[in-house]
Amino acid sequence: DADVTQTPRNRITKTGKRIMLECSQTKGHDRMYWYRQDPGLGLRLIYYSFDVKDINKGEISDGYSVSRQAQAKFSLSLESAIPNQTALYFCATSDSGQGVYNEQFFGPGTRLTVL
Amino acid sequence: KNEVEQSPQNLTAQEGEFITINCSYSVGISALHWLQQHPGGGIVSLFMLSSGKKKHGRLIATINIQEKHSSLHITASHPRDSAVYICAVRIGAQKLVFGQGTRLTINP
């Protein structure tokens, strides 16, 4: 089984709808991240969480919110989806241990299309 | 100007060729990552390095901190190496800044 899972894998929705993307991990990592990827652009950080009580905005958080329900779960919500939020969304996790290189492990991605 | 620039953006080569993908960055970093994104979209980490050189199979990554430059080399390239290769630099404790990726196609 995959260590980092995302649901759904594909979603088509309409402008104005509320959408939730979910991420679960079995790696036991403290840190979780949400990124979006657009064609021709690098991945950009939306939100990140260093533990259940710690939520931080990334570089492109407008229009998004997150919830860290448990150490293993980190959800991304689009309160009112708009077409320019059409993108590939990735969840990632990393350890927080001292001396660890903090490699990030990525989920398989969610392809979201907003019509 | 992006903090991380990769070149080339696209690269097509014949099976067996030696491949080099370059990454330049403009900020101080604590580490640099090379990632591979498969045609299906999944992303896996290939290397993390903060100095020198690392090798894994046919893949070699080097970094020159003074010149703010890293290269990813693939020896004896194979069609299964076709993917997007992404350079990312780690700034501070956890922030990663990603390059736009290099799309590599290896023809049989």
PDB file of C-alpha atoms in Angstrom:
ATOM      1  CA  ASP A   1       0.000   0.000   0.000  1.00  0.00           C
ATOM      2  CA  ALA A   2       1.132   3.539  -0.764  1.00  0.00           C
ATOM      3  CA  ASP A   3       2.570   5.517   2.142  1.00  0.00           C
ATOM      4  CA  VAL A   4       0.888   8.769   1.068  1.00  0.00           C
ATOM      5  CA  THR A   5      -2.569   8.561  -0.465  1.00  0.00           C
ATOM      6  CA  GLN A   6      -4.782  11.227  -1.935  1.00  0.00           C
ATOM      7  CA  THR A   7      -8.485  11.176  -2.663  1.00  0.00           C
ATOM      8  CA  PRO A   8      -9.976  11.736  -5.089  1.00  0.00           C
ATOM      9  CA  ARG A   9      -7.433  11.161  -7.848  1.00  0.00           C
ATOM     10  CA  ASN A  10      -9.485  13.078 -10.380  1.00  0.00           C
ATOM     11  CA  ARG A  11     -12.289  15.572  -9.894  1.00  0.00           C
ATOM     12  CA  ILE A  12     -14.272  17.727 -12.263  1.00  0.00           C
ATOM     13  CA  THR A  13     -16.410  20.388 -10.661  1.00  0.00           C
ATOM     14  CA  LYS A  14     -18.168  23.643 -11.459  1.00  0.00           C
ATOM     15  CA  THR A  15     -17.334  27.200 -10.530  1.00  0.00           C
ATOM     16  CA  GLY A  16     -18.580  28.096  -7.062  1.00  0.00           C
ATOM     17  CA  LYS A  17     -18.663  24.571  -5.686  1.00  0.00           C
ATOM     18  CA  ARG A  18     -16.917  23.645  -2.458  1.00  0.00           C
ATOM     19  CA  ILE A  19     -14.300  20.944  -2.904  1.00  0.00           C
ATOM     20  CA  MET A  20     -12.262  18.971  -0.398  1.00  0.00           C
ATOM     21  CA  LEU A  21      -9.111  17.059  -1.262  1.00  0.00           C
ATOM     22  CA  GLU A  22      -7.900  14.577   1.291  1.00  0.00           C
ATOM     23  CA  CYS A  23      -4.466  13.281   2.124  1.00  0.00           C
ATOM     24  CA  SER A  24      -3.534  10.404   4.416  1.00  0.00           C
ATOM     25  CA  GLN A  25      -0.133   9.048   5.316  1.00  0.00           C
ATOM     26  CA  THR A  26       1.143   5.959   7.078  1.00  0.00           C
ATOM     27  CA  LYS A  27       4.757   7.112   7.381  1.00  0.00           C
ATOM     28  CA  GLY A  28       4.294   8.544  10.872  1.00  0.00           C
ATOM     29  CA  HIS A  29       5.609  11.917   9.748  1.00  0.00           C
ATOM     30  CA  ASP A  30       4.818  15.097  11.642  1.00  0.00           C
ATOM     31  CA  ARG A  31       4.990  17.451   8.677  1.00  0.00           C
ATOM     32  CA  MET A  32       2.531  17.626   5.820  1.00  0.00           C
ATOM     33  CA  TYR A  33       2.253  19.914   2.800  1.00  0.00           C
ATOM     34  CA  TRP A  34      -0.113  20.820  -0.014  1.00  0.00           C
ATOM     35  CA  TYR A  35       1.281  21.930  -3.373  1.00  0.00           C
ATOM     36  CA  ARG A  36      -0.240  22.747  -6.724  1.00  0.00           C
ATOM     37  CA  GLN A  37       1.402  22.194 -10.070  1.00  0.00           C
ATOM     38  CA  ASP A  38       0.521  24.119 -13.200  1.00  0.00           C
ATOM     39  CA  PRO A  39       1.887  23.438 -16.685  1.00  0.00           C
ATOM     40  CA  GLY A  40       5.234  25.166 -17.197  1.00  0.00           C
ATOM     41  CA  LEU A  41       5.492  26.171 -13.542  1.00  0.00           C
ATOM     42  CA  GLY A  42       7.207  24.563 -10.610  1.00  0.00           C
ATOM     43  CA  LEU A  43       5.264  23.173  -7.693  1.00  0.00           C
ATOM     44  CA  ARG A  44       4.021  25.928  -5.429  1.00  0.00           C
ATOM     45  CA  LEU A  45       3.301  25.590  -1.741  1.00  0.00           C
ATOM     46  CA  ILE A  46      -0.290  26.260  -0.655  1.00  0.00           C
ATOM     47  CA  TYR A  47      -0.235  25.333   3.047  1.00  0.00           C
ATOM     48  CA  TYR A  48       1.937  23.326   5.377  1.00  0.00           C
ATOM     49  CA  SER A  49       1.591  21.864   8.838  1.00  0.00           C
ATOM     50  CA  PHE A  50       4.406  20.905  11.185  1.00  0.00           C
ATOM     51  CA  ASP A  51       2.080  19.154  13.618  1.00  0.00           C
ATOM     52  CA  VAL A  52      -1.617  18.865  14.389  1.00  0.00           C
ATOM     53  CA  LYS A  53      -1.759  22.277  16.083  1.00  0.00           C
ATOM     54  CA  ASP A  54       0.476  24.085  13.597  1.00  0.00           C
ATOM     55  CA  ILE A  55      -0.888  25.359  10.270  1.00  0.00           C
ATOM     56  CA  ASN A  56       0.995  27.786   8.049  1.00  0.00           C
ATOM     57  CA  LYS A  57       0.223  29.577   4.824  1.00  0.00           C
ATOM     58  CA  GLY A  58       2.418  28.968   1.842  1.00  0.00           C
ATOM     59  CA  GLU A  59       3.039  31.249  -1.094  1.00  0.00           C
ATOM     60  CA  ILE A  60      -0.395  30.822  -2.733  1.00  0.00           C
ATOM     61  CA  SER A  61      -2.915  30.241   0.062  1.00  0.00           C
ATOM     62  CA  ASP A  62      -5.636  32.634  -1.132  1.00  0.00           C
ATOM     63  CA  GLY A  63      -8.810  30.759  -2.003  1.00  0.00           C
ATOM     64  CA  TYR A  64      -7.773  27.670  -0.052  1.00  0.00           C
ATOM     65  CA  SER A  65      -8.108  26.424   3.516  1.00  0.00           C
ATOM     66  CA  VAL A  66      -6.781  23.343   5.282  1.00  0.00           C
ATOM     67  CA  SER A  67      -7.567  21.111   8.213  1.00  0.00           C
ATOM     68  CA  ARG A  68      -5.160  18.822  10.058  1.00  0.00           C
ATOM     69  CA  GLN A  69      -7.589  16.361  11.576  1.00  0.00           C
ATOM     70  CA  ALA A  70      -4.897  14.050  12.927  1.00  0.00           C
ATOM     71  CA  GLN A  71      -1.201  13.476  12.495  1.00  0.00           C
ATOM     72  CA  ALA A  72      -1.949  11.261   9.517  1.00  0.00           C
ATOM     73  CA  LYS A  73      -4.586  13.393   7.786  1.00  0.00           C
ATOM     74  CA  PHE A  74      -4.364  16.785   6.090  1.00  0.00           C
ATOM     75  CA  SER A  75      -7.246  18.093   3.982  1.00  0.00           C
ATOM     76  CA  LEU A  76      -7.292  20.935   1.488  1.00  0.00           C
ATOM     77  CA  SER A  77     -10.531  22.790   0.784  1.00  0.00           C
ATOM     78  CA  LEU A  78     -11.526  25.124  -1.998  1.00  0.00           C
ATOM     79  CA  GLU A  79     -14.420  27.068  -0.508  1.00  0.00           C
ATOM     80  CA  SER A  80     -15.701  28.363  -3.845  1.00  0.00           C
ATOM     81  CA  ALA A  81     -13.815  26.841  -6.731  1.00  0.00           C
ATOM     82  CA  ILE A  82     -12.824  28.996  -9.698  1.00  0.00           C
ATOM     83  CA  PRO A  83     -11.406  27.931 -13.091  1.00  0.00           C
ATOM     84  CA  ASN A  84      -7.870  29.157 -12.368  1.00  0.00           C
ATOM     85  CA  GLN A  85      -7.692  26.603  -9.553  1.00  0.00           C
ATOM     86  CA  THR A  86      -7.618  23.919 -12.215  1.00  0.00           C
ATOM     87  CA  ALA A  87      -4.325  22.165 -11.524  1.00  0.00           C
ATOM     88  CA  LEU A  88      -2.609  19.045 -10.263  1.00  0.00           C
ATOM     89  CA  TYR A  89      -2.518  19.004  -6.475  1.00  0.00           C
ATOM     90  CA  PHE A  90       0.067  17.111  -4.457  1.00  0.00           C
ATOM     91  CA  CYS A  91       0.230  16.266  -0.800  1.00  0.00           C
ATOM     92  CA  ALA A  92       3.643  15.557   0.709  1.00  0.00           C
ATOM     93  CA  THR A  93       5.029  14.544   4.087  1.00  0.00           C
ATOM     94  CA  SER A  94       8.373  14.766   5.815  1.00  0.00           C
ATOM     95  CA  ASP A  95       9.948  13.793   9.079  1.00  0.00           C
ATOM     96  CA  SER A  96      11.029  16.375  11.594  1.00  0.00           C
ATOM     97  CA  GLY A  97      13.834  14.451  13.256  1.00  0.00           C
ATOM     98  CA  GLN A  98      17.149  16.076  14.039  1.00  0.00           C
ATOM     99  CA  GLY A  99      19.833  15.264  11.544  1.00  0.00           C
ATOM    100  CA  VAL A 100      17.353  13.995   9.009  1.00  0.00           C
ATOM    101  CA  TYR A 101      17.550  15.495   5.563  1.00  0.00           C
ATOM    102  CA  ASN A 102      13.811  16.027   5.654  1.00  0.00           C
ATOM    103  CA  GLU A 103      13.136  14.322   2.370  1.00  0.00           C
ATOM    104  CA  GLN A 104       9.591  14.948   1.261  1.00  0.00           C
ATOM    105  CA  PHE A 105       7.433  12.024   0.155  1.00  0.00           C
ATOM    106  CA  PHE A 106       4.711  12.839  -2.329  1.00  0.00           C
ATOM    107  CA  GLY A 107       1.266  11.444  -2.854  1.00  0.00           C
ATOM    108  CA  PRO A 108       0.106  10.427  -6.341  1.00  0.00           C
ATOM    109  CA  GLY A 109      -1.623  13.737  -7.016  1.00  0.00           C
ATOM    110  CA  THR A 110      -5.196  14.879  -7.560  1.00  0.00           C
ATOM    111  CA  ARG A 111      -6.121  16.314 -10.936  1.00  0.00           C
ATOM    112  CA  LEU A 112      -8.775  18.979 -10.374  1.00  0.00           C
ATOM    113  CA  THR A 113     -10.695  20.629 -13.177  1.00  0.00           C
ATOM    114  CA  VAL A 114     -12.976  23.571 -12.443  1.00  0.00           C
ATOM    115  CA  LEU A 115     -15.394  24.350 -15.249  1.00  0.00           C
TER     116      LEU A 115
ATOM    117  CA  LYS B   1      13.664  35.990 -12.219  1.00  0.00           C
ATOM    118  CA  ASN B   2      12.831  32.635 -10.667  1.00  0.00           C
ATOM    119  CA  GLU B   3      14.909  31.570  -7.693  1.00  0.00           C
ATOM    120  CA  VAL B   4      15.491  28.189  -9.349  1.00  0.00           C
ATOM    121  CA  GLU B   5      16.164  27.861 -13.052  1.00  0.00           C
ATOM    122  CA  GLN B   6      16.514  24.572 -14.905  1.00  0.00           C
ATOM    123  CA  SER B   7      17.934  23.945 -18.337  1.00  0.00           C
ATOM    124  CA  PRO B   8      17.059  22.705 -20.781  1.00  0.00           C
ATOM    125  CA  GLN B   9      13.263  22.792 -20.435  1.00  0.00           C
ATOM    126  CA  ASN B  10      12.934  19.937 -22.892  1.00  0.00           C
ATOM    127  CA  LEU B  11      15.483  17.351 -23.933  1.00  0.00           C
ATOM    128  CA  THR B  12      15.157  14.543 -26.444  1.00  0.00           C
ATOM    129  CA  ALA B  13      17.934  11.998 -26.868  1.00  0.00           C
ATOM    130  CA  GLN B  14      18.607   8.537 -28.209  1.00  0.00           C
ATOM    131  CA  GLU B  15      18.884   5.495 -26.013  1.00  0.00           C
ATOM    132  CA  GLY B  16      22.398   5.123 -24.647  1.00  0.00           C
ATOM    133  CA  GLU B  17      23.281   8.798 -24.662  1.00  0.00           C
ATOM    134  CA  PHE B  18      24.772  10.587 -21.658  1.00  0.00           C
ATOM    135  CA  ILE B  19      22.262  13.107 -20.305  1.00  0.00           C
ATOM    136  CA  THR B  20      22.912  16.275 -18.315  1.00  0.00           C
ATOM    137  CA  ILE B  21      20.243  18.463 -16.739  1.00  0.00           C
ATOM    138  CA  ASN B  22      21.276  21.683 -15.048  1.00  0.00           C
ATOM    139  CA  CYS B  23      19.886  23.635 -12.112  1.00  0.00           C
ATOM    140  CA  SER B  24      20.952  27.098 -11.032  1.00  0.00           C
ATOM    141  CA  TYR B  25      19.657  28.942  -8.011  1.00  0.00           C
ATOM    142  CA  SER B  26      20.032  32.460  -6.693  1.00  0.00           C
ATOM    143  CA  VAL B  27      19.516  32.113  -2.940  1.00  0.00           C
ATOM    144  CA  GLY B  28      21.309  30.552  -0.019  1.00  0.00           C
ATOM    145  CA  ILE B  29      20.194  26.998   0.504  1.00  0.00           C
ATOM    146  CA  SER B  30      20.586  24.234   3.051  1.00  0.00           C
ATOM    147  CA  ALA B  31      20.078  21.392   0.577  1.00  0.00           C
ATOM    148  CA  LEU B  32      19.097  20.645  -2.988  1.00  0.00           C
ATOM    149  CA  HIS B  33      16.739  17.928  -4.158  1.00  0.00           C
ATOM    150  CA  TRP B  34      16.354  16.192  -7.485  1.00  0.00           C
ATOM    151  CA  LEU B  35      12.933  14.684  -8.104  1.00  0.00           C
ATOM    152  CA  GLN B  36      11.499  12.577 -10.888  1.00  0.00           C
ATOM    153  CA  GLN B  37       7.910  12.953 -12.052  1.00  0.00           C
ATOM    154  CA  HIS B  38       6.620   9.984 -13.988  1.00  0.00           C
ATOM    155  CA  PRO B  39       4.324  10.388 -16.996  1.00  0.00           C
ATOM    156  CA  GLY B  40       1.435   9.333 -14.753  1.00  0.00           C
ATOM    157  CA  GLY B  41       2.154  12.271 -12.447  1.00  0.00           C
ATOM    158  CA  GLY B  42       3.718  10.617  -9.413  1.00  0.00           C
ATOM    159  CA  ILE B  43       6.780  12.308  -7.896  1.00  0.00           C
ATOM    160  CA  VAL B  44       9.681  10.469  -6.307  1.00  0.00           C
ATOM    161  CA  SER B  45      12.794  11.817  -4.695  1.00  0.00           C
ATOM    162  CA  LEU B  46      16.047  10.866  -6.416  1.00  0.00           C
ATOM    163  CA  PHE B  47      18.676  12.727  -4.449  1.00  0.00           C
ATOM    164  CA  MET B  48      19.184  15.181  -1.641  1.00  0.00           C
ATOM    165  CA  LEU B  49      22.577  16.790  -1.444  1.00  0.00           C
ATOM    166  CA  SER B  50      24.245  19.729   0.208  1.00  0.00           C
ATOM    167  CA  SER B  51      27.759  19.245  -1.139  1.00  0.00           C
ATOM    168  CA  GLY B  52      29.795  17.170  -3.532  1.00  0.00           C
ATOM    169  CA  LYS B  53      28.379  14.314  -5.489  1.00  0.00           C
ATOM    170  CA  LYS B  54      25.999  11.382  -5.084  1.00  0.00           C
ATOM    171  CA  LYS B  55      25.499   8.358  -7.297  1.00  0.00           C
ATOM    172  CA  HIS B  56      22.657   5.871  -7.498  1.00  0.00           C
ATOM    173  CA  GLY B  57      22.811   3.353 -10.291  1.00  0.00           C
ATOM    174  CA  ARG B  58      23.023   5.260 -13.558  1.00  0.00           C
ATOM    175  CA  LEU B  59      22.142   8.568 -11.940  1.00  0.00           C
ATOM    176  CA  ILE B  60      24.719  11.033 -10.656  1.00  0.00           C
ATOM    177  CA  ALA B  61      24.012  14.356  -8.971  1.00  0.00           C
ATOM    178  CA  THR B  62      26.580  17.033  -8.283  1.00  0.00           C
ATOM    179  CA  ILE B  63      26.402  20.379  -6.568  1.00  0.00           C
ATOM    180  CA  ASN B  64      28.727  23.383  -6.457  1.00  0.00           C
ATOM    181  CA  ILE B  65      27.660  25.551  -3.559  1.00  0.00           C
ATOM    182  CA  GLN B  66      29.956  28.456  -4.472  1.00  0.00           C
ATOM    183  CA  GLU B  67      28.584  28.615  -8.012  1.00  0.00           C
ATOM    184  CA  LYS B  68      25.003  27.891  -6.900  1.00  0.00           C
ATOM    185  CA  HIS B  69      24.686  25.168  -9.483  1.00  0.00           C
ATOM    186  CA  SER B  70      23.774  21.499  -9.604  1.00  0.00           C
ATOM    187  CA  SER B  71      23.700  18.936 -12.372  1.00  0.00           C
ATOM    188  CA  LEU B  72      21.890  15.641 -12.768  1.00  0.00           C
ATOM    189  CA  HIS B  73      23.539  13.142 -15.093  1.00  0.00           C
ATOM    190  CA  ILE B  74      22.120   9.951 -16.519  1.00  0.00           C
ATOM    191  CA  THR B  75      24.540   7.469 -18.037  1.00  0.00           C
ATOM    192  CA  ALA B  76      23.481   4.912 -20.658  1.00  0.00           C
ATOM    193  CA  SER B  77      20.035   6.472 -20.899  1.00  0.00           C
ATOM    194  CA  HIS B  78      17.031   4.242 -21.494  1.00  0.00           C
ATOM    195  CA  PRO B  79      13.451   4.957 -22.635  1.00  0.00           C
ATOM    196  CA  ARG B  80      12.242   4.229 -19.099  1.00  0.00           C
ATOM    197  CA  ASP B  81      14.205   7.289 -17.968  1.00  0.00           C
ATOM    198  CA  SER B  82      11.697   9.445 -19.850  1.00  0.00           C
ATOM    199  CA  ALA B  83      10.129  11.700 -17.238  1.00  0.00           C
ATOM    200  CA  VAL B  84      10.144  15.239 -15.919  1.00  0.00           C
ATOM    201  CA  TYR B  85      13.121  15.932 -13.671  1.00  0.00           C
ATOM    202  CA  ILE B  86      12.632  18.610 -11.062  1.00  0.00           C
ATOM    203  CA  CYS B  87      15.229  20.504  -9.067  1.00  0.00           C
ATOM    204  CA  ALA B  88      14.156  21.932  -5.715  1.00  0.00           C
ATOM    205  CA  VAL B  89      16.175  23.925  -3.209  1.00  0.00           C
ATOM    206  CA  ARG B  90      15.572  23.890   0.508  1.00  0.00           C
ATOM    207  CA  ILE B  91      15.553  27.327   2.111  1.00  0.00           C
ATOM    208  CA  GLY B  92      15.457  27.410   5.877  1.00  0.00           C
ATOM    209  CA  ALA B  93      13.895  24.642   7.888  1.00  0.00           C
ATOM    210  CA  GLN B  94      11.410  23.228   5.442  1.00  0.00           C
ATOM    211  CA  LYS B  95      10.597  25.556   2.564  1.00  0.00           C
ATOM    212  CA  LEU B  96      11.231  24.017  -0.833  1.00  0.00           C
ATOM    213  CA  VAL B  97      11.383  26.154  -3.968  1.00  0.00           C
ATOM    214  CA  PHE B  98      10.962  24.175  -7.153  1.00  0.00           C
ATOM    215  CA  GLY B  99      12.282  24.641 -10.651  1.00  0.00           C
ATOM    216  CA  GLN B 100       9.881  24.352 -13.554  1.00  0.00           C
ATOM    217  CA  GLY B 101      11.193  20.925 -14.506  1.00  0.00           C
ATOM    218  CA  THR B 102      13.004  19.422 -17.474  1.00  0.00           C
ATOM    219  CA  ARG B 103      11.036  17.090 -19.703  1.00  0.00           C
ATOM    220  CA  LEU B 104      13.312  14.265 -20.853  1.00  0.00           C
ATOM    221  CA  THR B 105      12.381  11.929 -23.686  1.00  0.00           C
ATOM    222  CA  ILE B 106      14.638   8.998 -24.550  1.00  0.00           C
ATOM    223  CA  ASN B 107      13.889   7.388 -27.893  1.00  0.00           C
ATOM    224  CA  PRO B 108      14.727   3.732 -28.554  1.00  0.00           C
TER     225      PRO B 108
END
